[in-house]
């Protein structure tokens, strides 16, 4: 239980943008959790994932990547390939690669996370739409605008069906589509 308290303090410190302090508390949590539960318990993976988030927020995606990869290995070993925590770790690895501008590797991990989301939640779930939006943004960053539009359109379709046209998530979906049209020089379509 002490480990969980250290983790909670770490999360609070991370929200306060005190990432180095957060990491200190995550390390304390990790030491206790490893000693009490062993190295293959999902709680150990969750601590590594939290540490990855702190490194990522600190602007150190390579350190974040190392933590996320460790978390992924433990999640797969303890929970299996088709688990929400496995998808979360895959998504975080993708985000770290995205931050490092390694878009092909990012897309590889995002697509793996999407496959799990589709299997667990189905094609019309809002979380699936968010994953499509993330993939669209990466294709946009990569300059593959047709692929970006394809994924943004999938996101928009799900978002409209699940939360309607007056929701902030719908605005984000439309923003992605508009940004791609703008990047392509299609100002009239960007306004539409």
XYZ file of N, CA, C and O in Angstrom:
768
model
N 0.815 -1.190 0.000
C 0.000 0.000 0.000
C 0.865 1.263 0.000
O 0.485 2.272 -0.571
N 2.018 1.204 0.648
C 2.913 2.358 0.656
C 3.355 2.698 -0.763
O 3.437 3.870 -1.130
N 3.599 1.655 -1.557
C 3.981 1.877 -2.948
C 2.925 2.659 -3.697
O 3.234 3.579 -4.469
N 1.642 2.310 -3.473
C 0.554 3.028 -4.133
C 0.517 4.493 -3.700
O 0.202 5.376 -4.508
N 0.832 4.736 -2.424
C 0.870 6.127 -1.951
C 1.988 6.907 -2.642
O 1.791 8.059 -3.040
N 3.148 6.272 -2.793
C 4.240 6.926 -3.513
C 3.837 7.213 -4.963
O 4.142 8.266 -5.508
N 3.149 6.265 -5.564
C 2.687 6.462 -6.936
C 1.716 7.638 -7.011
O 1.811 8.472 -7.920
N 0.789 7.707 -6.073
C -0.185 8.800 -6.057
C 0.516 10.155 -5.881
O 0.149 11.145 -6.530
N 1.527 10.189 -5.021
C 2.291 11.432 -4.849
C 3.021 11.770 -6.148
O 3.049 12.926 -6.575
N 3.582 10.763 -6.802
C 4.259 10.984 -8.077
C 3.322 11.552 -9.122
O 3.664 12.497 -9.848
N 2.128 11.002 -9.197
C 1.131 11.502 -10.156
C 0.784 12.952 -9.850
O 0.713 13.793 -10.754
N 0.588 13.253 -8.578
C 0.274 14.629 -8.181
C 1.411 15.574 -8.557
O 1.175 16.652 -9.109
N 2.631 15.173 -8.266
C 3.786 16.012 -8.611
C 3.909 16.195 -10.130
O 4.242 17.284 -10.602
N 3.623 15.151 -10.876
C 3.670 15.268 -12.343
C 2.630 16.268 -12.828
O 2.908 17.079 -13.726
N 1.437 16.245 -12.231
C 0.399 17.226 -12.595
C 0.821 18.647 -12.234
O 0.379 19.608 -12.865
N 1.693 18.746 -11.217
C 2.203 20.062 -10.814
C 3.440 20.451 -11.627
O 4.077 21.447 -11.323
N 3.793 19.654 -12.625
C 4.930 19.875 -13.526
C 6.260 19.800 -12.757
O 7.212 20.489 -13.078
N 6.301 18.960 -11.757
C 7.522 18.710 -10.997
C 7.974 17.280 -11.327
O 7.869 16.367 -10.514
N 8.452 17.115 -12.554
C 8.697 15.785 -13.089
C 9.855 15.061 -12.398
O 9.779 13.851 -12.173
N 10.912 15.772 -12.055
C 12.024 15.119 -11.371
C 11.599 14.590 -10.002
O 11.969 13.481 -9.615
N 10.810 15.378 -9.299
C 10.291 14.927 -7.996
C 9.338 13.755 -8.180
O 9.353 12.801 -7.408
N 8.508 13.827 -9.214
C 7.583 12.724 -9.503
C 8.364 11.435 -9.735
O 8.004 10.375 -9.208
N 9.445 11.541 -10.493
C 10.261 10.360 -10.779
C 10.861 9.769 -9.504
O 10.966 8.547 -9.374
N 11.231 10.628 -8.559
C 11.752 10.129 -7.282
C 10.715 9.252 -6.574
O 11.038 8.184 -6.041
N 9.474 9.706 -6.585
C 8.415 8.942 -5.924
C 8.049 7.687 -6.709
O 7.735 6.651 -6.110
N 8.093 7.767 -8.032
C 7.859 6.558 -8.827
C 8.946 5.521 -8.559
O 8.662 4.321 -8.513
N 10.179 5.972 -8.380
C 11.278 5.039 -8.065
C 11.024 4.349 -6.717
O 11.278 3.151 -6.567
N 10.533 5.104 -5.735
C 10.210 4.509 -4.436
C 9.086 3.486 -4.584
O 9.139 2.389 -4.012
N 8.066 3.854 -5.344
C 6.958 2.941 -5.614
C 7.476 1.681 -6.297
O 7.129 0.561 -5.916
N 8.332 1.855 -7.290
C 8.865 0.724 -8.039
C 9.641 -0.230 -7.132
O 9.469 -1.454 -7.210
N 10.475 0.313 -6.270
C 11.271 -0.530 -5.368
C 10.369 -1.384 -4.477
O 10.594 -2.593 -4.312
N 9.353 -0.776 -3.924
C 8.433 -1.512 -3.039
C 7.624 -2.532 -3.835
O 7.468 -3.688 -3.418
N 7.106 -2.114 -4.988
C 6.268 -3.001 -5.793
C 7.067 -4.196 -6.307
O 6.579 -5.328 -6.292
N 8.297 -3.958 -6.733
C 9.155 -5.069 -7.169
C 9.417 -6.041 -6.019
O 9.366 -7.260 -6.204
N 9.687 -5.489 -4.843
C 10.004 -6.333 -3.690
C 8.801 -7.148 -3.224
O 8.954 -8.293 -2.783
N 7.619 -6.583 -3.335
C 6.439 -7.273 -2.808
C 5.701 -8.112 -3.850
O 5.129 -9.143 -3.518
N 5.710 -7.676 -5.106
C 4.912 -8.370 -6.123
C 5.744 -9.070 -7.193
O 5.218 -9.862 -7.967
N 7.010 -8.728 -7.286
C 7.858 -9.335 -8.310
C 7.840 -8.537 -9.601
O 7.008 -7.645 -9.795
N 8.752 -8.869 -10.484
C 8.970 -8.073 -11.687
C 7.983 -8.257 -12.815
O 8.055 -7.555 -13.817
N 7.046 -9.200 -12.671
C 6.106 -9.434 -13.767
C 4.674 -9.061 -13.416
O 3.739 -9.456 -14.109
N 4.487 -8.312 -12.365
C 3.142 -7.907 -11.950
C 2.703 -6.663 -12.726
O 3.510 -5.754 -12.955
N 1.427 -6.590 -13.116
C 0.951 -5.409 -13.853
C 1.177 -4.078 -13.128
O 1.383 -3.054 -13.776
N 1.172 -4.091 -11.794
C 1.428 -2.836 -11.068
C 2.844 -2.321 -11.311
O 3.077 -1.114 -11.319
N 3.786 -3.238 -11.502
C 5.156 -2.835 -11.836
C 5.151 -2.157 -13.198
O 5.770 -1.101 -13.400
N 4.421 -2.745 -14.134
C 4.319 -2.150 -15.474
C 3.676 -0.777 -15.407
O 4.117 0.164 -16.093
N 2.654 -0.631 -14.586
C 1.971 0.671 -14.470
C 2.917 1.733 -13.913
O 2.881 2.890 -14.327
N 3.788 1.330 -12.998
C 4.765 2.278 -12.465
C 5.755 2.680 -13.548
O 6.062 3.872 -13.711
N 6.249 1.696 -14.311
C 7.146 2.031 -15.428
C 6.446 2.953 -16.424
O 7.050 3.891 -16.952
N 5.174 2.700 -16.655
C 4.434 3.553 -17.587
C 4.334 4.981 -17.053
O 4.529 5.947 -17.802
N 4.056 5.127 -15.776
C 4.002 6.461 -15.167
C 5.352 7.163 -15.259
O 5.427 8.369 -15.519
N 6.419 6.397 -15.052
C 7.761 6.969 -15.180
C 7.990 7.426 -16.627
O 8.559 8.504 -16.858
N 7.543 6.637 -17.568
C 7.651 7.031 -18.971
C 6.911 8.329 -19.247
O 7.423 9.207 -19.950
N 5.718 8.449 -18.676
C 4.951 9.690 -18.866
C 5.714 10.897 -18.329
O 5.737 11.959 -18.958
N 6.328 10.737 -17.161
C 7.086 11.853 -16.575
C 8.279 12.218 -17.459
O 8.542 13.404 -17.698
N 8.983 11.214 -17.965
C 10.112 11.493 -18.867
C 9.627 12.162 -20.152
O 10.266 13.094 -20.651
N 8.510 11.687 -20.667
C 7.959 12.277 -21.891
C 7.576 13.741 -21.649
O 7.926 14.615 -22.449
N 6.877 13.992 -20.543
C 6.464 15.362 -20.219
C 7.660 16.263 -19.951
O 7.592 17.477 -20.149
N 8.750 15.661 -19.503
C 9.995 16.391 -19.264
C 10.717 16.736 -20.560
O 11.665 17.505 -20.561
N 10.279 16.110 -21.648
C 10.925 16.342 -22.936
C 12.039 15.360 -23.239
O 12.932 15.655 -24.029
N 11.998 14.195 -22.608
C 13.025 13.175 -22.826
C 12.370 11.906 -23.376
O 12.189 10.919 -22.646
N 12.013 11.918 -24.671
C 11.298 10.769 -25.219
C 12.113 9.481 -25.253
O 11.534 8.398 -25.184
N 13.443 9.567 -25.314
C 14.217 8.319 -25.337
C 14.155 7.608 -23.984
O 14.050 6.379 -23.930
N 14.204 8.359 -22.882
C 14.036 7.747 -21.556
C 12.614 7.232 -21.397
O 12.392 6.169 -20.823
N 11.660 8.001 -21.902
C 10.264 7.575 -21.849
C 10.102 6.257 -22.593
O 9.448 5.326 -22.103
N 10.708 6.165 -23.761
C 10.615 4.963 -24.581
C 11.120 3.741 -23.824
O 10.489 2.672 -23.855
N 12.233 3.880 -23.129
C 12.778 2.755 -22.363
C 11.780 2.287 -21.297
O 11.556 1.078 -21.131
N 11.165 3.230 -20.609
C 10.175 2.877 -19.578
C 8.941 2.231 -20.205
O 8.423 1.233 -19.699
N 8.463 2.818 -21.301
C 7.276 2.272 -21.963
C 7.526 0.861 -22.490
O 6.651 0.003 -22.411
N 8.706 0.617 -23.024
C 9.022 -0.723 -23.543
C 9.066 -1.757 -22.422
O 8.579 -2.883 -22.581
N 9.611 -1.364 -21.278
C 9.608 -2.256 -20.124
C 8.176 -2.532 -19.687
O 7.812 -3.686 -19.405
N 7.360 -1.479 -19.623
C 5.951 -1.646 -19.252
C 5.250 -2.589 -20.232
O 4.517 -3.495 -19.815
N 5.498 -2.400 -21.521
C 4.867 -3.253 -22.520
C 5.243 -4.714 -22.314
O 4.367 -5.595 -22.335
N 6.517 -4.980 -22.118
C 6.965 -6.363 -21.919
C 6.244 -7.009 -20.734
O 5.809 -8.164 -20.801
N 6.094 -6.254 -19.661
C 5.436 -6.793 -18.468
C 3.936 -6.961 -18.701
O 3.350 -7.985 -18.320
N 3.307 -5.981 -19.349
C 1.871 -6.111 -19.630
C 1.591 -7.333 -20.499
O 0.661 -8.090 -20.231
N 2.399 -7.530 -21.537
C 2.187 -8.678 -22.422
C 2.374 -9.984 -21.644
O 1.574 -10.919 -21.766
N 3.415 -10.044 -20.818
C 3.683 -11.262 -20.045
C 2.595 -11.543 -19.013
O 2.239 -12.694 -18.776
N 2.056 -10.497 -18.411
C 1.108 -10.701 -17.309
C -0.357 -10.640 -17.739
O -1.201 -11.309 -17.145
N -0.667 -9.839 -18.747
C -2.066 -9.636 -19.135
C -2.396 -10.129 -20.533
O -3.562 -10.275 -20.883
N -1.365 -10.302 -21.350
C -1.582 -10.767 -22.711
C -1.569 -9.638 -23.731
O -1.553 -8.458 -23.384
N -1.568 -10.046 -24.994
C -1.512 -9.091 -26.113
C -2.791 -8.271 -26.234
O -2.746 -7.114 -26.609
N -3.932 -8.877 -25.964
C -5.220 -8.226 -26.207
C -5.794 -7.613 -24.927
O -6.895 -7.962 -24.510
N -5.074 -6.707 -24.340
C -5.525 -6.063 -23.100
C -5.410 -4.549 -23.255
O -4.517 -4.053 -23.950
N -6.289 -3.833 -22.588
C -6.298 -2.365 -22.678
C -4.966 -1.761 -22.216
O -4.499 -0.777 -22.810
N -4.346 -2.320 -21.181
C -3.064 -1.787 -20.713
C -1.956 -2.025 -21.743
O -1.058 -1.191 -21.904
N -2.040 -3.137 -22.455
C -1.082 -3.401 -23.526
C -1.247 -2.355 -24.628
O -0.257 -1.797 -25.127
N -2.495 -2.068 -24.982
C -2.764 -1.036 -26.002
C -2.253 0.325 -25.549
O -1.677 1.079 -26.340
N -2.423 0.630 -24.278
C -1.962 1.922 -23.748
C -0.450 2.041 -23.847
O 0.088 3.085 -24.229
N 0.253 0.958 -23.512
C 1.719 0.979 -23.618
C 2.156 1.110 -25.071
O 3.080 1.876 -25.382
N 1.501 0.393 -25.971
C 1.820 0.511 -27.400
C 1.603 1.940 -27.882
O 2.419 2.488 -28.635
N 0.506 2.543 -27.460
C 0.216 3.924 -27.848
C 1.292 4.866 -27.319
O 1.744 5.770 -28.033
N 1.709 4.660 -26.090
C 2.738 5.524 -25.503
C 4.076 5.367 -26.216
O 4.799 6.354 -26.416
N 4.411 4.137 -26.604
C 5.636 3.924 -27.381
C 5.522 4.672 -28.706
O 6.469 5.347 -29.136
N 4.360 4.583 -29.335
C 4.135 5.338 -30.564
C 4.307 6.829 -30.361
O 4.935 7.513 -31.173
N 3.788 7.340 -29.250
C 3.908 8.776 -28.965
C 5.367 9.178 -28.755
O 5.773 10.267 -29.189
N 6.139 8.325 -28.098
C 7.567 8.629 -27.905
C 8.277 8.689 -29.252
O 9.068 9.614 -29.507
N 7.991 7.731 -30.125
C 8.589 7.772 -31.465
C 8.096 8.992 -32.239
O 8.863 9.613 -32.979
N 6.831 9.334 -32.052
C 6.283 10.541 -32.692
C 7.066 11.776 -32.237
O 7.445 12.623 -33.050
N 7.316 11.873 -30.930
C 8.080 13.000 -30.390
C 9.499 13.063 -30.955
O 10.079 14.130 -31.078
N 10.041 11.878 -31.275
C 11.387 11.821 -31.845
C 11.359 11.959 -33.374
O 12.393 11.831 -34.018
N 10.159 12.202 -33.913
C 9.950 12.376 -35.357
C 10.272 11.117 -36.167
O 10.551 11.187 -37.343
N 10.191 9.968 -35.515
C 10.332 8.687 -36.196
C 8.911 8.195 -36.483
O 8.378 7.322 -35.805
N 8.310 8.812 -37.501
C 6.892 8.610 -37.761
C 6.555 7.186 -38.195
O 5.485 6.676 -37.847
N 7.440 6.539 -38.933
C 7.157 5.165 -39.347
C 7.064 4.229 -38.149
O 6.166 3.396 -38.071
N 7.982 4.381 -37.213
C 7.926 3.546 -35.993
C 6.699 3.912 -35.157
O 6.039 3.030 -34.598
N 6.400 5.194 -35.085
C 5.210 5.624 -34.349
C 3.966 4.957 -34.931
O 3.143 4.393 -34.190
N 3.851 4.991 -36.242
C 2.681 4.404 -36.891
C 2.597 2.899 -36.644
O 1.507 2.355 -36.455
N 3.737 2.237 -36.629
C 3.756 0.800 -36.351
C 3.094 0.502 -34.998
O 2.242 -0.393 -34.883
N 3.468 1.264 -33.982
C 2.912 1.023 -32.650
C 1.476 1.522 -32.534
O 0.643 0.885 -31.872
N 1.160 2.640 -33.180
C -0.222 3.116 -33.165
C -1.157 2.110 -33.818
O -2.271 1.865 -33.334
N -0.729 1.510 -34.922
C -1.574 0.526 -35.592
C -1.768 -0.722 -34.728
O -2.869 -1.302 -34.713
N -0.747 -1.118 -34.017
C -0.899 -2.258 -33.102
C -1.885 -1.920 -31.983
O -2.723 -2.751 -31.609
N -1.807 -0.699 -31.450
C -2.754 -0.272 -30.421
C -4.169 -0.212 -30.998
O -5.139 -0.622 -30.334
N -4.299 0.273 -32.222
C -5.610 0.341 -32.871
C -6.212 -1.053 -33.023
O -7.408 -1.244 -32.772
N -5.417 -2.017 -33.416
C -5.928 -3.381 -33.586
C -6.514 -3.913 -32.273
O -7.567 -4.564 -32.271
N -5.868 -3.597 -31.161
C -6.383 -4.028 -29.861
C -7.659 -3.286 -29.526
O -8.638 -3.876 -29.063
N -7.682 -1.972 -29.774
C -8.898 -1.180 -29.514
C -10.072 -1.736 -30.312
O -11.182 -1.861 -29.794
N -9.828 -2.047 -31.585
C -10.893 -2.594 -32.424
C -11.394 -3.926 -31.866
O -12.610 -4.172 -31.821
N -10.471 -4.773 -31.423
C -10.855 -6.080 -30.886
C -11.620 -5.946 -29.570
O -12.587 -6.672 -29.328
N -11.202 -5.017 -28.725
C -11.818 -4.884 -27.403
C -13.079 -4.025 -27.405
O -14.033 -4.308 -26.673
N -13.069 -2.960 -28.198
C -14.142 -1.967 -28.109
C -15.027 -1.893 -29.349
O -16.114 -1.325 -29.291
N -14.516 -2.392 -30.464
C -15.277 -2.322 -31.703
C -14.952 -1.078 -32.508
O -14.286 -0.156 -32.029
N -15.441 -1.052 -33.750
C -15.074 0.036 -34.666
C -15.798 1.358 -34.432
O -15.410 2.373 -34.996
N -16.823 1.369 -33.606
C -17.602 2.602 -33.421
C -17.436 3.225 -32.039
O -18.199 4.120 -31.674
N -16.466 2.796 -31.294
C -16.257 3.324 -29.939
C -15.467 4.632 -30.006
O -14.572 4.775 -30.829
N -15.780 5.608 -29.147
C -15.033 6.877 -29.161
C -13.517 6.706 -29.012
O -12.750 7.440 -29.635
N -13.066 5.737 -28.209
C -11.618 5.526 -28.046
C -10.984 5.051 -29.352
O -9.820 5.365 -29.632
N -11.744 4.318 -30.142
C -11.253 3.908 -31.453
C -11.106 5.133 -32.348
O -10.128 5.267 -33.080
N -12.086 6.034 -32.263
C -12.003 7.277 -33.030
C -10.779 8.097 -32.663
O -10.089 8.629 -33.539
N -10.488 8.189 -31.385
C -9.306 8.926 -30.930
C -8.031 8.318 -31.518
O -7.115 9.023 -31.932
N -7.978 6.989 -31.581
C -6.808 6.324 -32.156
C -6.676 6.670 -33.634
O -5.580 6.933 -34.120
N -7.812 6.704 -34.353
C -7.771 7.121 -35.761
C -7.244 8.554 -35.890
O -6.479 8.865 -36.786
N -7.666 9.418 -34.969
C -7.204 10.809 -34.991
C -5.692 10.881 -34.766
O -4.985 11.624 -35.454
N -5.184 10.096 -33.832
C -3.750 10.073 -33.561
C -2.966 9.619 -34.786
O -1.946 10.211 -35.153
N -3.452 8.568 -35.430
C -2.795 8.065 -36.635
C -2.869 9.105 -37.744
O -1.880 9.339 -38.455
N -4.007 9.765 -37.871
C -4.144 10.826 -38.872
C -3.141 11.943 -38.653
O -2.515 12.436 -39.597
N -2.968 12.346 -37.393
C -2.019 13.416 -37.079
C -0.591 13.010 -37.431
O 0.202 13.825 -37.916
N -0.263 11.745 -37.213
C 1.085 11.283 -37.541
C 1.298 11.263 -39.046
O 2.356 11.676 -39.537
N 0.300 10.811 -39.781
C 0.410 10.872 -41.244
C 0.522 12.330 -41.714
O 1.268 12.631 -42.643
N -0.205 13.212 -41.058
C -0.108 14.639 -41.400
C 1.310 15.142 -41.147
O 1.903 15.821 -41.999
N 1.877 14.827 -39.997
C 3.250 15.239 -39.675
C 4.248 14.681 -40.679
O 5.267 15.308 -40.974
N 3.940 13.495 -41.182
C 4.806 12.824 -42.138
C 4.663 13.396 -43.546
O 5.469 13.098 -44.425
N 3.620 14.216 -43.748
C 3.374 14.797 -45.070
C 2.554 13.907 -45.984
O 2.422 14.186 -47.172
N 1.998 12.835 -45.455
C 1.137 11.943 -46.233
C -0.317 12.367 -46.018
O -1.066 11.759 -45.253
N -0.694 13.422 -46.736
C -1.967 14.076 -46.463
C -3.183 13.238 -46.840
O -4.208 13.300 -46.155
N -3.101 12.445 -47.898
C -4.242 11.606 -48.263
C -4.525 10.571 -47.175
O -5.678 10.330 -46.823
N -3.466 9.961 -46.641
C -3.642 9.003 -45.543
C -4.161 9.724 -44.289
O -5.010 9.187 -43.576
N -3.638 10.918 -44.045
C -4.102 11.685 -42.885
C -5.602 11.941 -42.992
O -6.347 11.730 -42.026
N -6.049 12.380 -44.165
C -7.480 12.638 -44.355
C -8.307 11.378 -44.152
O -9.388 11.430 -43.551
N -7.810 10.261 -44.645
C -8.523 8.983 -44.491
C -8.768 8.690 -43.008
O -9.882 8.335 -42.612
N -7.742 8.855 -42.184
C -7.889 8.547 -40.760
C -8.675 9.627 -40.020
O -9.471 9.315 -39.130
N -8.482 10.874 -40.392
C -9.293 11.940 -39.783
C -10.769 11.754 -40.112
O -11.642 12.002 -39.271
N -11.091 11.327 -41.337
C -12.489 11.102 -41.725
C -13.095 9.957 -40.912
O -14.254 10.028 -40.494
N -12.317 8.898 -40.698
C -12.811 7.794 -39.857
C -13.101 8.297 -38.448
O -14.124 7.960 -37.850
N -12.180 9.094 -37.923
C -12.379 9.668 -36.597
C -13.642 10.519 -36.568
O -14.467 10.381 -35.664
N -13.805 11.381 -37.559
C -14.969 12.271 -37.593
C -16.261 11.466 -37.649
O -17.224 11.784 -36.945
N -16.293 10.430 -38.447
C -17.495 9.597 -38.566
C -17.881 8.995 -37.215
O -19.045 9.042 -36.812
N -16.907 8.460 -36.508
C -17.169 7.871 -35.187
C -17.574 8.955 -34.197
O -18.514 8.780 -33.416
N -16.885 10.062 -34.227
C -17.166 11.146 -33.281
C -18.571 11.696 -33.473
O -19.300 11.893 -32.495
N -18.958 11.926 -34.716
C -20.316 12.412 -34.987
C -21.366 11.411 -34.511
O -22.390 11.798 -33.930
N -21.106 10.138 -34.743
C -22.069 9.100 -34.361
C -22.171 8.922 -32.848
O -23.234 8.557 -32.339
N -21.095 9.199 -32.130
C -21.101 8.912 -30.687
C -21.350 10.136 -29.812
O -21.960 10.005 -28.757
N -20.872 11.298 -30.218
C -21.056 12.478 -29.351
C -21.775 13.632 -30.045
O -22.105 14.621 -29.401
N -21.995 13.536 -31.347
C -22.746 14.573 -32.053
C -21.871 15.690 -32.572
O -20.651 15.703 -32.387
N -22.531 16.637 -33.230
C -21.781 17.699 -33.920
C -21.470 18.907 -33.054
O -20.749 19.809 -33.484
N -21.956 18.950 -31.829
C -21.705 20.109 -30.963
C -20.673 19.826 -29.877
O -20.491 20.638 -28.974
N -20.011 18.704 -29.964
C -19.056 18.306 -28.926
C -17.653 18.797 -29.277
O -17.286 18.867 -30.446
N -16.829 19.145 -28.263
C -15.448 19.582 -28.536
C -14.620 18.556 -29.318
O -13.759 18.933 -30.105
N -14.880 17.261 -29.108
C -14.139 16.248 -29.866
C -14.420 16.340 -31.361
O -13.549 16.063 -32.186
N -15.641 16.736 -31.705
C -15.988 16.919 -33.120
C -15.188 18.080 -33.695
O -14.697 18.004 -34.833
N -15.033 19.128 -32.919
C -14.233 20.271 -33.374
C -12.782 19.852 -33.620
O -12.176 20.277 -34.616
N -12.242 19.002 -32.753
C -10.874 18.520 -32.951
C -10.757 17.684 -34.227
O -9.773 17.783 -34.959
N -11.762 16.857 -34.475
C -11.762 16.053 -35.693
C -11.777 16.951 -36.924
O -11.021 16.740 -37.881
N -12.633 17.956 -36.899
C -12.721 18.887 -38.027
C -11.450 19.722 -38.172
O -11.034 20.034 -39.294
N -10.829 20.056 -37.064
C -9.574 20.809 -37.097
C -8.493 20.027 -37.837
O -7.776 20.588 -38.671
N -8.380 18.744 -37.554
C -7.403 17.908 -38.245
C -7.641 17.905 -39.742
O -6.711 18.088 -40.540
N -8.891 17.738 -40.137
C -9.241 17.734 -41.562
C -8.925 19.091 -42.181
O -8.331 19.170 -43.268
N -9.294 20.156 -41.486
C -9.021 21.502 -41.992
C -7.539 21.777 -42.132
O -7.097 22.375 -43.125
N -6.748 21.330 -41.164
C -5.291 21.538 -41.231
C -4.674 20.833 -42.431
O -3.762 21.361 -43.071
N -5.162 19.632 -42.732
C -4.645 18.905 -43.892
C -4.998 19.644 -45.175
O -4.150 19.822 -46.055
N -6.242 20.080 -45.276
C -6.638 20.830 -46.477
C -5.804 22.104 -46.619
O -5.394 22.468 -47.725
N -5.545 22.763 -45.510
C -4.717 23.966 -45.538
C -3.302 23.640 -46.000
O -2.725 24.349 -46.825
N -2.742 22.568 -45.478
C -1.387 22.154 -45.866
C -1.310 21.800 -47.348
O -0.268 21.971 -47.982
N -2.420 21.326 -47.889
C -2.471 20.984 -49.309
C -2.780 22.199 -50.182
O -2.827 22.080 -51.396
N -3.024 23.343 -49.545
C -3.334 24.551 -50.304
C -4.793 24.648 -50.696
O -5.157 25.491 -51.526
N -5.640 23.826 -50.149
C -7.071 23.832 -50.462
C -7.811 24.685 -49.437
O -8.519 24.184 -48.568
N -7.651 25.983 -49.538
C -8.209 26.895 -48.549
C -9.722 26.806 -48.510
O -10.328 26.815 -47.435
N -10.371 26.673 -49.669
C -11.838 26.588 -49.698
C -12.312 25.352 -48.945
O -13.263 25.414 -48.179
N -11.638 24.217 -49.137
C -12.020 22.996 -48.421
C -11.704 23.106 -46.935
O -12.422 22.543 -46.106
N -10.646 23.804 -46.595
C -10.297 23.979 -45.181
C -11.374 24.768 -44.451
O -11.642 24.522 -43.274
N -11.999 25.710 -45.145
C -13.062 26.517 -44.541
C -14.366 25.752 -44.418
O -15.201 26.101 -43.601
N -14.550 24.757 -45.267
C -15.826 24.017 -45.292
C -15.986 23.153 -44.134
O -16.017 22.856 -43.198
